[in-house]
Amino acid sequence: MEYISCINGLDVTARYTDESVTEIFLPLLRRLTALQREKERRILVMLAAPPAAGKSTLVSFLEHLSRTEAGLTPVQSIGMDGFHHYQDYLNSHTVVKNGKEISMARVKGSPISFDLPLMTERIRRIAAGESCAWPIYNRKLHNPQDNAIEITGDIILLEGNYLLLDRPGWADLRKYADYTVRISADKNDVRERLIRRKAASTGWSREQTEQFVDYSDLDNVIEVTDHSFPADLNLIMLPDGSYQKA
């Protein structure tokens, strides 16, 4: 099944196998529908995965599926990328990496480049059932857009790299989740997807893109892969972009 969506300001095309839809996605949505009806309140679902593992497109597709298949409670999908610090902040702050003080902009996408306290407060409000605004990240502008989405749904599906991260501060997030999903992927497969995505958004050469990915993004892949909690549902992304249960 081909699915086209606008993710962070860019059009993305994904293809999902019939097996993934019938054996993973629809059973997941039925499970979430049953859980929301059982609790009789809003539920928050967290989906964590490494960079370039297709999580943003997947949650968009799950929202679409929940609104087209009978008997399901509609899902509202959102992402954590809107909590990146603004580019001006990243350019004016530094971080130490490999013993050297560098601009935080050089490690954009790492945990330190997010406004964790602000994100935690918004997540708390969602879990409490409040209506609140939510930011998005625009890859064309390279900055967040605050208050872009109004949270109103009964099932909120939040995706992000670090939602299940076993690190101080980040480890507190999962207590707000009613259900969790984790996607794992081969690091080499993810690296190649990151290179293609970065080249498409920047116009950089292959060499420039590889240098950036290997210096910054690949560290984030390792961080997520090696330091995340297990989830209620654990999936593996295969080289062709499809999914199977772990």
PDB file of C-alpha atoms in Angstrom:
ATOM      1  CA  MET A   1       0.000   0.000   0.000  1.00  0.00           C
ATOM      2  CA  GLU A   2       1.410   3.389  -1.013  1.00  0.00           C
ATOM      3  CA  TYR A   3       0.913   6.315   1.347  1.00  0.00           C
ATOM      4  CA  ILE A   4       1.872   9.940   0.671  1.00  0.00           C
ATOM      5  CA  SER A   5       2.077  12.476   3.471  1.00  0.00           C
ATOM      6  CA  CYS A   6       3.614  15.869   4.246  1.00  0.00           C
ATOM      7  CA  ILE A   7       6.129  15.377   7.079  1.00  0.00           C
ATOM      8  CA  ASN A   8       7.794  18.436   8.602  1.00  0.00           C
ATOM      9  CA  GLY A   9       7.107  20.442   5.456  1.00  0.00           C
ATOM     10  CA  LEU A  10       8.338  17.801   2.993  1.00  0.00           C
ATOM     11  CA  ASP A  11       6.293  15.328   0.939  1.00  0.00           C
ATOM     12  CA  VAL A  12       7.144  11.725   1.794  1.00  0.00           C
ATOM     13  CA  THR A  13       6.018   8.523   0.072  1.00  0.00           C
ATOM     14  CA  ALA A  14       5.943   5.254   2.021  1.00  0.00           C
ATOM     15  CA  ARG A  15       4.945   1.746   1.021  1.00  0.00           C
ATOM     16  CA  TYR A  16       3.538  -0.693   3.565  1.00  0.00           C
ATOM     17  CA  THR A  17       3.021  -4.386   2.941  1.00  0.00           C
ATOM     18  CA  ASP A  18      -0.398  -5.957   3.305  1.00  0.00           C
ATOM     19  CA  GLU A  19       1.086  -8.163   6.018  1.00  0.00           C
ATOM     20  CA  SER A  20       2.202  -5.138   8.033  1.00  0.00           C
ATOM     21  CA  VAL A  21      -1.246  -3.590   7.771  1.00  0.00           C
ATOM     22  CA  THR A  22      -3.235  -6.707   8.651  1.00  0.00           C
ATOM     23  CA  GLU A  23      -0.868  -8.304  11.162  1.00  0.00           C
ATOM     24  CA  ILE A  24       0.628  -5.281  12.943  1.00  0.00           C
ATOM     25  CA  PHE A  25      -1.065  -1.946  12.279  1.00  0.00           C
ATOM     26  CA  LEU A  26      -4.754  -2.866  12.460  1.00  0.00           C
ATOM     27  CA  PRO A  27      -4.298  -5.099  15.548  1.00  0.00           C
ATOM     28  CA  LEU A  28      -2.416  -2.224  17.210  1.00  0.00           C
ATOM     29  CA  LEU A  29      -5.207   0.239  16.453  1.00  0.00           C
ATOM     30  CA  ARG A  30      -7.813  -2.213  17.731  1.00  0.00           C
ATOM     31  CA  ARG A  31      -5.766  -2.651  20.920  1.00  0.00           C
ATOM     32  CA  LEU A  32      -5.589   1.116  21.421  1.00  0.00           C
ATOM     33  CA  THR A  33      -9.301   1.523  20.738  1.00  0.00           C
ATOM     34  CA  ALA A  34     -10.110  -1.123  23.340  1.00  0.00           C
ATOM     35  CA  LEU A  35      -7.725   0.470  25.837  1.00  0.00           C
ATOM     36  CA  GLN A  36      -9.231   3.934  25.385  1.00  0.00           C
ATOM     37  CA  ARG A  37     -12.764   2.610  25.799  1.00  0.00           C
ATOM     38  CA  GLU A  38     -11.747   0.617  28.854  1.00  0.00           C
ATOM     39  CA  LYS A  39     -10.142   3.649  30.531  1.00  0.00           C
ATOM     40  CA  GLU A  40     -12.954   6.000  29.386  1.00  0.00           C
ATOM     41  CA  ARG A  41     -10.528   8.892  28.952  1.00  0.00           C
ATOM     42  CA  ARG A  42      -7.840  10.140  26.605  1.00  0.00           C
ATOM     43  CA  ILE A  43      -4.849   7.825  26.273  1.00  0.00           C
ATOM     44  CA  LEU A  44      -1.317   8.743  25.255  1.00  0.00           C
ATOM     45  CA  VAL A  45       0.708   6.344  23.121  1.00  0.00           C
ATOM     46  CA  MET A  46       4.449   6.860  22.655  1.00  0.00           C
ATOM     47  CA  LEU A  47       6.286   5.472  19.639  1.00  0.00           C
ATOM     48  CA  ALA A  48      10.095   5.651  19.793  1.00  0.00           C
ATOM     49  CA  ALA A  49      12.558   4.821  17.025  1.00  0.00           C
ATOM     50  CA  PRO A  50      15.997   5.856  15.730  1.00  0.00           C
ATOM     51  CA  PRO A  51      16.299   8.710  13.242  1.00  0.00           C
ATOM     52  CA  ALA A  52      15.160   7.766   9.716  1.00  0.00           C
ATOM     53  CA  ALA A  53      13.274   4.658  10.840  1.00  0.00           C
ATOM     54  CA  GLY A  54      10.064   5.956   9.280  1.00  0.00           C
ATOM     55  CA  LYS A  55       8.291   6.839  12.527  1.00  0.00           C
ATOM     56  CA  SER A  56       6.803  10.197  11.435  1.00  0.00           C
ATOM     57  CA  THR A  57       5.289   8.725   8.280  1.00  0.00           C
ATOM     58  CA  LEU A  58       4.122   5.647  10.153  1.00  0.00           C
ATOM     59  CA  VAL A  59       2.154   7.547  12.804  1.00  0.00           C
ATOM     60  CA  SER A  60       0.606   9.673  10.061  1.00  0.00           C
ATOM     61  CA  PHE A  61      -0.419   6.481   8.271  1.00  0.00           C
ATOM     62  CA  LEU A  62      -1.832   5.001  11.494  1.00  0.00           C
ATOM     63  CA  GLU A  63      -3.916   8.140  11.947  1.00  0.00           C
ATOM     64  CA  HIS A  64      -5.185   7.780   8.370  1.00  0.00           C
ATOM     65  CA  LEU A  65      -5.943   4.086   8.907  1.00  0.00           C
ATOM     66  CA  SER A  66      -7.815   4.772  12.145  1.00  0.00           C
ATOM     67  CA  ARG A  67     -10.100   7.185  10.309  1.00  0.00           C
ATOM     68  CA  THR A  68     -10.845   4.912   7.347  1.00  0.00           C
ATOM     69  CA  GLU A  69     -11.346   1.517   9.019  1.00  0.00           C
ATOM     70  CA  ALA A  70     -14.679   0.861  10.755  1.00  0.00           C
ATOM     71  CA  GLY A  71     -14.878   0.362  14.499  1.00  0.00           C
ATOM     72  CA  LEU A  72     -11.715   2.237  15.442  1.00  0.00           C
ATOM     73  CA  THR A  73     -11.349   5.305  17.636  1.00  0.00           C
ATOM     74  CA  PRO A  74      -9.628   7.979  15.531  1.00  0.00           C
ATOM     75  CA  VAL A  75      -5.989   8.625  16.386  1.00  0.00           C
ATOM     76  CA  GLN A  76      -4.384  12.071  16.477  1.00  0.00           C
ATOM     77  CA  SER A  77      -0.676  11.795  15.585  1.00  0.00           C
ATOM     78  CA  ILE A  78       1.995  14.268  16.682  1.00  0.00           C
ATOM     79  CA  GLY A  79       5.812  14.360  16.918  1.00  0.00           C
ATOM     80  CA  MET A  80       8.426  15.639  19.364  1.00  0.00           C
ATOM     81  CA  ASP A  81      10.556  17.443  16.750  1.00  0.00           C
ATOM     82  CA  GLY A  82       8.722  20.726  17.376  1.00  0.00           C
ATOM     83  CA  PHE A  83      10.597  20.929  20.677  1.00  0.00           C
ATOM     84  CA  HIS A  84      13.972  21.453  19.015  1.00  0.00           C
ATOM     85  CA  HIS A  85      15.592  24.604  20.311  1.00  0.00           C
ATOM     86  CA  TYR A  86      15.375  27.394  17.744  1.00  0.00           C
ATOM     87  CA  GLN A  87      18.305  27.767  15.371  1.00  0.00           C
ATOM     88  CA  ASP A  88      19.335  31.069  16.972  1.00  0.00           C
ATOM     89  CA  TYR A  89      19.607  29.281  20.315  1.00  0.00           C
ATOM     90  CA  LEU A  90      21.657  26.451  18.837  1.00  0.00           C
ATOM     91  CA  ASN A  91      23.994  28.909  17.117  1.00  0.00           C
ATOM     92  CA  SER A  92      24.564  30.868  20.325  1.00  0.00           C
ATOM     93  CA  HIS A  93      25.147  27.905  22.668  1.00  0.00           C
ATOM     94  CA  THR A  94      27.953  25.385  22.855  1.00  0.00           C
ATOM     95  CA  VAL A  95      28.443  21.794  23.941  1.00  0.00           C
ATOM     96  CA  VAL A  96      31.535  19.708  24.572  1.00  0.00           C
ATOM     97  CA  LYS A  97      32.025  16.728  22.250  1.00  0.00           C
ATOM     98  CA  ASN A  98      35.124  14.546  22.093  1.00  0.00           C
ATOM     99  CA  GLY A  99      36.854  17.001  24.405  1.00  0.00           C
ATOM    100  CA  LYS A 100      36.174  20.018  22.164  1.00  0.00           C
ATOM    101  CA  GLU A 101      33.735  22.884  22.674  1.00  0.00           C
ATOM    102  CA  ILE A 102      31.561  23.200  19.572  1.00  0.00           C
ATOM    103  CA  SER A 103      28.390  24.982  18.514  1.00  0.00           C
ATOM    104  CA  MET A 104      25.246  23.160  19.597  1.00  0.00           C
ATOM    105  CA  ALA A 105      24.055  23.547  16.006  1.00  0.00           C
ATOM    106  CA  ARG A 106      26.608  20.899  14.990  1.00  0.00           C
ATOM    107  CA  VAL A 107      24.778  18.298  17.094  1.00  0.00           C
ATOM    108  CA  LYS A 108      21.254  19.382  16.227  1.00  0.00           C
ATOM    109  CA  GLY A 109      18.940  16.421  16.710  1.00  0.00           C
ATOM    110  CA  SER A 110      20.787  15.103  19.758  1.00  0.00           C
ATOM    111  CA  PRO A 111      18.957  14.998  23.107  1.00  0.00           C
ATOM    112  CA  ILE A 112      20.656  18.169  24.337  1.00  0.00           C
ATOM    113  CA  SER A 113      19.274  20.158  21.392  1.00  0.00           C
ATOM    114  CA  PHE A 114      15.673  19.718  22.602  1.00  0.00           C
ATOM    115  CA  ASP A 115      13.750  21.795  25.139  1.00  0.00           C
ATOM    116  CA  LEU A 116      13.004  18.854  27.424  1.00  0.00           C
ATOM    117  CA  PRO A 117      11.293  20.817  30.264  1.00  0.00           C
ATOM    118  CA  LEU A 118       8.832  22.420  27.837  1.00  0.00           C
ATOM    119  CA  MET A 119       8.114  19.099  26.140  1.00  0.00           C
ATOM    120  CA  THR A 120       7.604  17.358  29.478  1.00  0.00           C
ATOM    121  CA  GLU A 121       5.060  19.963  30.543  1.00  0.00           C
ATOM    122  CA  ARG A 122       3.090  19.647  27.289  1.00  0.00           C
ATOM    123  CA  ILE A 123       3.136  15.847  27.558  1.00  0.00           C
ATOM    124  CA  ARG A 124       1.881  16.102  31.127  1.00  0.00           C
ATOM    125  CA  ARG A 125      -1.040  18.256  29.954  1.00  0.00           C
ATOM    126  CA  ILE A 126      -1.900  15.800  27.182  1.00  0.00           C
ATOM    127  CA  ALA A 127      -1.843  12.868  29.607  1.00  0.00           C
ATOM    128  CA  ALA A 128      -4.088  14.838  31.963  1.00  0.00           C
ATOM    129  CA  GLY A 129      -6.688  15.160  29.212  1.00  0.00           C
ATOM    130  CA  GLU A 130      -6.269  18.900  28.708  1.00  0.00           C
ATOM    131  CA  SER A 131      -6.728  20.695  25.411  1.00  0.00           C
ATOM    132  CA  CYS A 132      -3.426  22.330  24.527  1.00  0.00           C
ATOM    133  CA  ALA A 133      -1.383  23.569  21.593  1.00  0.00           C
ATOM    134  CA  TRP A 134       1.504  21.569  20.133  1.00  0.00           C
ATOM    135  CA  PRO A 135       4.462  22.674  17.995  1.00  0.00           C
ATOM    136  CA  ILE A 136       5.710  21.149  14.754  1.00  0.00           C
ATOM    137  CA  TYR A 137       9.121  21.252  13.078  1.00  0.00           C
ATOM    138  CA  ASN A 138       9.445  22.607   9.549  1.00  0.00           C
ATOM    139  CA  ARG A 139      12.428  21.176   7.661  1.00  0.00           C
ATOM    140  CA  LYS A 140      12.211  23.919   5.047  1.00  0.00           C
ATOM    141  CA  LEU A 141      12.486  26.655   7.688  1.00  0.00           C
ATOM    142  CA  HIS A 142      14.827  24.589   9.914  1.00  0.00           C
ATOM    143  CA  ASN A 143      12.904  25.841  12.936  1.00  0.00           C
ATOM    144  CA  PRO A 144       9.903  24.869  15.077  1.00  0.00           C
ATOM    145  CA  GLN A 145       6.482  26.426  14.592  1.00  0.00           C
ATOM    146  CA  ASP A 146       4.849  26.819  17.985  1.00  0.00           C
ATOM    147  CA  ASN A 147       1.137  26.275  18.651  1.00  0.00           C
ATOM    148  CA  ALA A 148       0.651  24.704  15.217  1.00  0.00           C
ATOM    149  CA  ILE A 149      -1.690  21.898  16.328  1.00  0.00           C
ATOM    150  CA  GLU A 150      -4.544  21.793  18.825  1.00  0.00           C
ATOM    151  CA  ILE A 151      -4.620  18.565  20.829  1.00  0.00           C
ATOM    152  CA  THR A 152      -8.199  17.341  21.032  1.00  0.00           C
ATOM    153  CA  GLY A 153      -8.205  13.585  20.308  1.00  0.00           C
ATOM    154  CA  ASP A 154      -9.063  10.635  22.540  1.00  0.00           C
ATOM    155  CA  ILE A 155      -6.015   8.656  21.372  1.00  0.00           C
ATOM    156  CA  ILE A 156      -2.858  10.723  20.999  1.00  0.00           C
ATOM    157  CA  LEU A 157       0.008   8.982  19.209  1.00  0.00           C
ATOM    158  CA  LEU A 158       3.306  10.753  19.913  1.00  0.00           C
ATOM    159  CA  GLU A 159       6.452   9.778  18.007  1.00  0.00           C
ATOM    160  CA  GLY A 160      10.062  10.698  18.631  1.00  0.00           C
ATOM    161  CA  ASN A 161      13.604   9.405  18.902  1.00  0.00           C
ATOM    162  CA  TYR A 162      14.051   9.759  22.634  1.00  0.00           C
ATOM    163  CA  LEU A 163      10.637   9.091  24.174  1.00  0.00           C
ATOM    164  CA  LEU A 164      11.856   5.821  25.730  1.00  0.00           C
ATOM    165  CA  LEU A 165      15.417   6.966  26.390  1.00  0.00           C
ATOM    166  CA  ASP A 166      16.976   5.632  29.578  1.00  0.00           C
ATOM    167  CA  ARG A 167      18.687   8.900  30.515  1.00  0.00           C
ATOM    168  CA  PRO A 168      18.063  11.416  33.340  1.00  0.00           C
ATOM    169  CA  GLY A 169      15.025  13.559  32.601  1.00  0.00           C
ATOM    170  CA  TRP A 170      14.099  11.602  29.484  1.00  0.00           C
ATOM    171  CA  ALA A 171      13.393   8.468  31.501  1.00  0.00           C
ATOM    172  CA  ASP A 172      10.549  10.329  33.250  1.00  0.00           C
ATOM    173  CA  LEU A 173       8.529  10.697  30.032  1.00  0.00           C
ATOM    174  CA  ARG A 174       7.270   7.132  29.751  1.00  0.00           C
ATOM    175  CA  LYS A 175       5.321   7.397  33.021  1.00  0.00           C
ATOM    176  CA  TYR A 176       2.810   9.514  31.104  1.00  0.00           C
ATOM    177  CA  ALA A 177       2.240   6.838  28.440  1.00  0.00           C
ATOM    178  CA  ASP A 178      -0.656   4.391  28.503  1.00  0.00           C
ATOM    179  CA  TYR A 179       0.995   2.274  25.805  1.00  0.00           C
ATOM    180  CA  THR A 180       4.438   2.262  24.176  1.00  0.00           C
ATOM    181  CA  VAL A 181       5.839   1.123  20.825  1.00  0.00           C
ATOM    182  CA  ARG A 182       9.522   0.808  19.946  1.00  0.00           C
ATOM    183  CA  ILE A 183      11.040   0.334  16.495  1.00  0.00           C
ATOM    184  CA  SER A 184      14.566  -1.019  16.079  1.00  0.00           C
ATOM    185  CA  ALA A 185      16.570  -0.973  12.850  1.00  0.00           C
ATOM    186  CA  ASP A 186      19.954  -1.984  11.481  1.00  0.00           C
ATOM    187  CA  LYS A 187      22.386   0.912  11.982  1.00  0.00           C
ATOM    188  CA  ASN A 188      23.775   0.684   8.427  1.00  0.00           C
ATOM    189  CA  ASP A 189      20.280   0.784   6.925  1.00  0.00           C
ATOM    190  CA  VAL A 190      19.416   3.833   9.013  1.00  0.00           C
ATOM    191  CA  ARG A 191      22.698   5.548   8.081  1.00  0.00           C
ATOM    192  CA  GLU A 192      21.935   5.260   4.366  1.00  0.00           C
ATOM    193  CA  ARG A 193      18.391   6.568   4.873  1.00  0.00           C
ATOM    194  CA  LEU A 194      19.776   9.503   6.870  1.00  0.00           C
ATOM    195  CA  ILE A 195      22.252  10.355   4.113  1.00  0.00           C
ATOM    196  CA  ARG A 196      19.535  10.352   1.453  1.00  0.00           C
ATOM    197  CA  ARG A 197      17.180  12.440   3.603  1.00  0.00           C
ATOM    198  CA  LYS A 198      19.814  15.010   4.553  1.00  0.00           C
ATOM    199  CA  ALA A 199      20.983  15.375   0.952  1.00  0.00           C
ATOM    200  CA  ALA A 200      17.398  15.941  -0.191  1.00  0.00           C
ATOM    201  CA  SER A 201      16.774  18.684   2.383  1.00  0.00           C
ATOM    202  CA  THR A 202      20.126  20.506   2.062  1.00  0.00           C
ATOM    203  CA  GLY A 203      21.411  19.925  -1.465  1.00  0.00           C
ATOM    204  CA  TRP A 204      24.797  18.918  -0.021  1.00  0.00           C
ATOM    205  CA  SER A 205      27.166  16.595  -1.817  1.00  0.00           C
ATOM    206  CA  ARG A 206      27.383  12.946  -0.822  1.00  0.00           C
ATOM    207  CA  GLU A 207      30.706  13.595   0.946  1.00  0.00           C
ATOM    208  CA  GLN A 208      29.364  16.552   2.928  1.00  0.00           C
ATOM    209  CA  THR A 209      26.276  14.616   3.902  1.00  0.00           C
ATOM    210  CA  GLU A 210      28.216  11.559   5.021  1.00  0.00           C
ATOM    211  CA  GLN A 211      30.476  13.718   7.182  1.00  0.00           C
ATOM    212  CA  PHE A 212      27.504  15.351   8.891  1.00  0.00           C
ATOM    213  CA  VAL A 213      25.634  12.092   9.424  1.00  0.00           C
ATOM    214  CA  ASP A 214      28.683  10.283  10.791  1.00  0.00           C
ATOM    215  CA  TYR A 215      29.585  13.178  13.103  1.00  0.00           C
ATOM    216  CA  SER A 216      26.114  13.891  14.465  1.00  0.00           C
ATOM    217  CA  ASP A 217      23.177  11.754  13.394  1.00  0.00           C
ATOM    218  CA  LEU A 218      24.877   8.388  13.766  1.00  0.00           C
ATOM    219  CA  ASP A 219      25.589   9.148  17.424  1.00  0.00           C
ATOM    220  CA  ASN A 220      21.860   9.727  17.876  1.00  0.00           C
ATOM    221  CA  VAL A 221      21.083   6.383  16.251  1.00  0.00           C
ATOM    222  CA  ILE A 222      23.453   4.641  18.664  1.00  0.00           C
ATOM    223  CA  GLU A 223      21.985   6.531  21.626  1.00  0.00           C
ATOM    224  CA  VAL A 224      18.450   5.435  20.789  1.00  0.00           C
ATOM    225  CA  THR A 225      19.422   1.884  19.869  1.00  0.00           C
ATOM    226  CA  ASP A 226      21.587   1.202  22.909  1.00  0.00           C
ATOM    227  CA  HIS A 227      19.868   3.227  25.626  1.00  0.00           C
ATOM    228  CA  SER A 228      16.098   2.903  25.222  1.00  0.00           C
ATOM    229  CA  PHE A 229      13.643   0.996  27.386  1.00  0.00           C
ATOM    230  CA  PRO A 230      11.708  -1.935  25.877  1.00  0.00           C
ATOM    231  CA  ALA A 231       8.102  -1.190  24.935  1.00  0.00           C
ATOM    232  CA  ASP A 232       4.701  -2.851  25.084  1.00  0.00           C
ATOM    233  CA  LEU A 233       5.053  -3.525  21.350  1.00  0.00           C
ATOM    234  CA  ASN A 234       8.519  -3.957  19.841  1.00  0.00           C
ATOM    235  CA  LEU A 235       8.970  -3.826  16.059  1.00  0.00           C
ATOM    236  CA  ILE A 236      11.889  -4.173  13.658  1.00  0.00           C
ATOM    237  CA  MET A 237      12.246  -2.088  10.495  1.00  0.00           C
ATOM    238  CA  LEU A 238      13.557  -4.260   7.667  1.00  0.00           C
ATOM    239  CA  PRO A 239      15.925  -3.009   4.912  1.00  0.00           C
ATOM    240  CA  ASP A 240      12.994  -2.435   2.515  1.00  0.00           C
ATOM    241  CA  GLY A 241      11.262  -0.189   5.083  1.00  0.00           C
ATOM    242  CA  SER A 242       8.628  -2.716   6.117  1.00  0.00           C
ATOM    243  CA  TYR A 243       8.082  -3.835   9.699  1.00  0.00           C
ATOM    244  CA  GLN A 244       7.867  -7.067  11.628  1.00  0.00           C
ATOM    245  CA  LYS A 245       7.342  -7.878  15.282  1.00  0.00           C
ATOM    246  CA  ALA A 246      10.527  -8.341  17.279  1.00  0.00           C
TER     247      ALA A 246
END
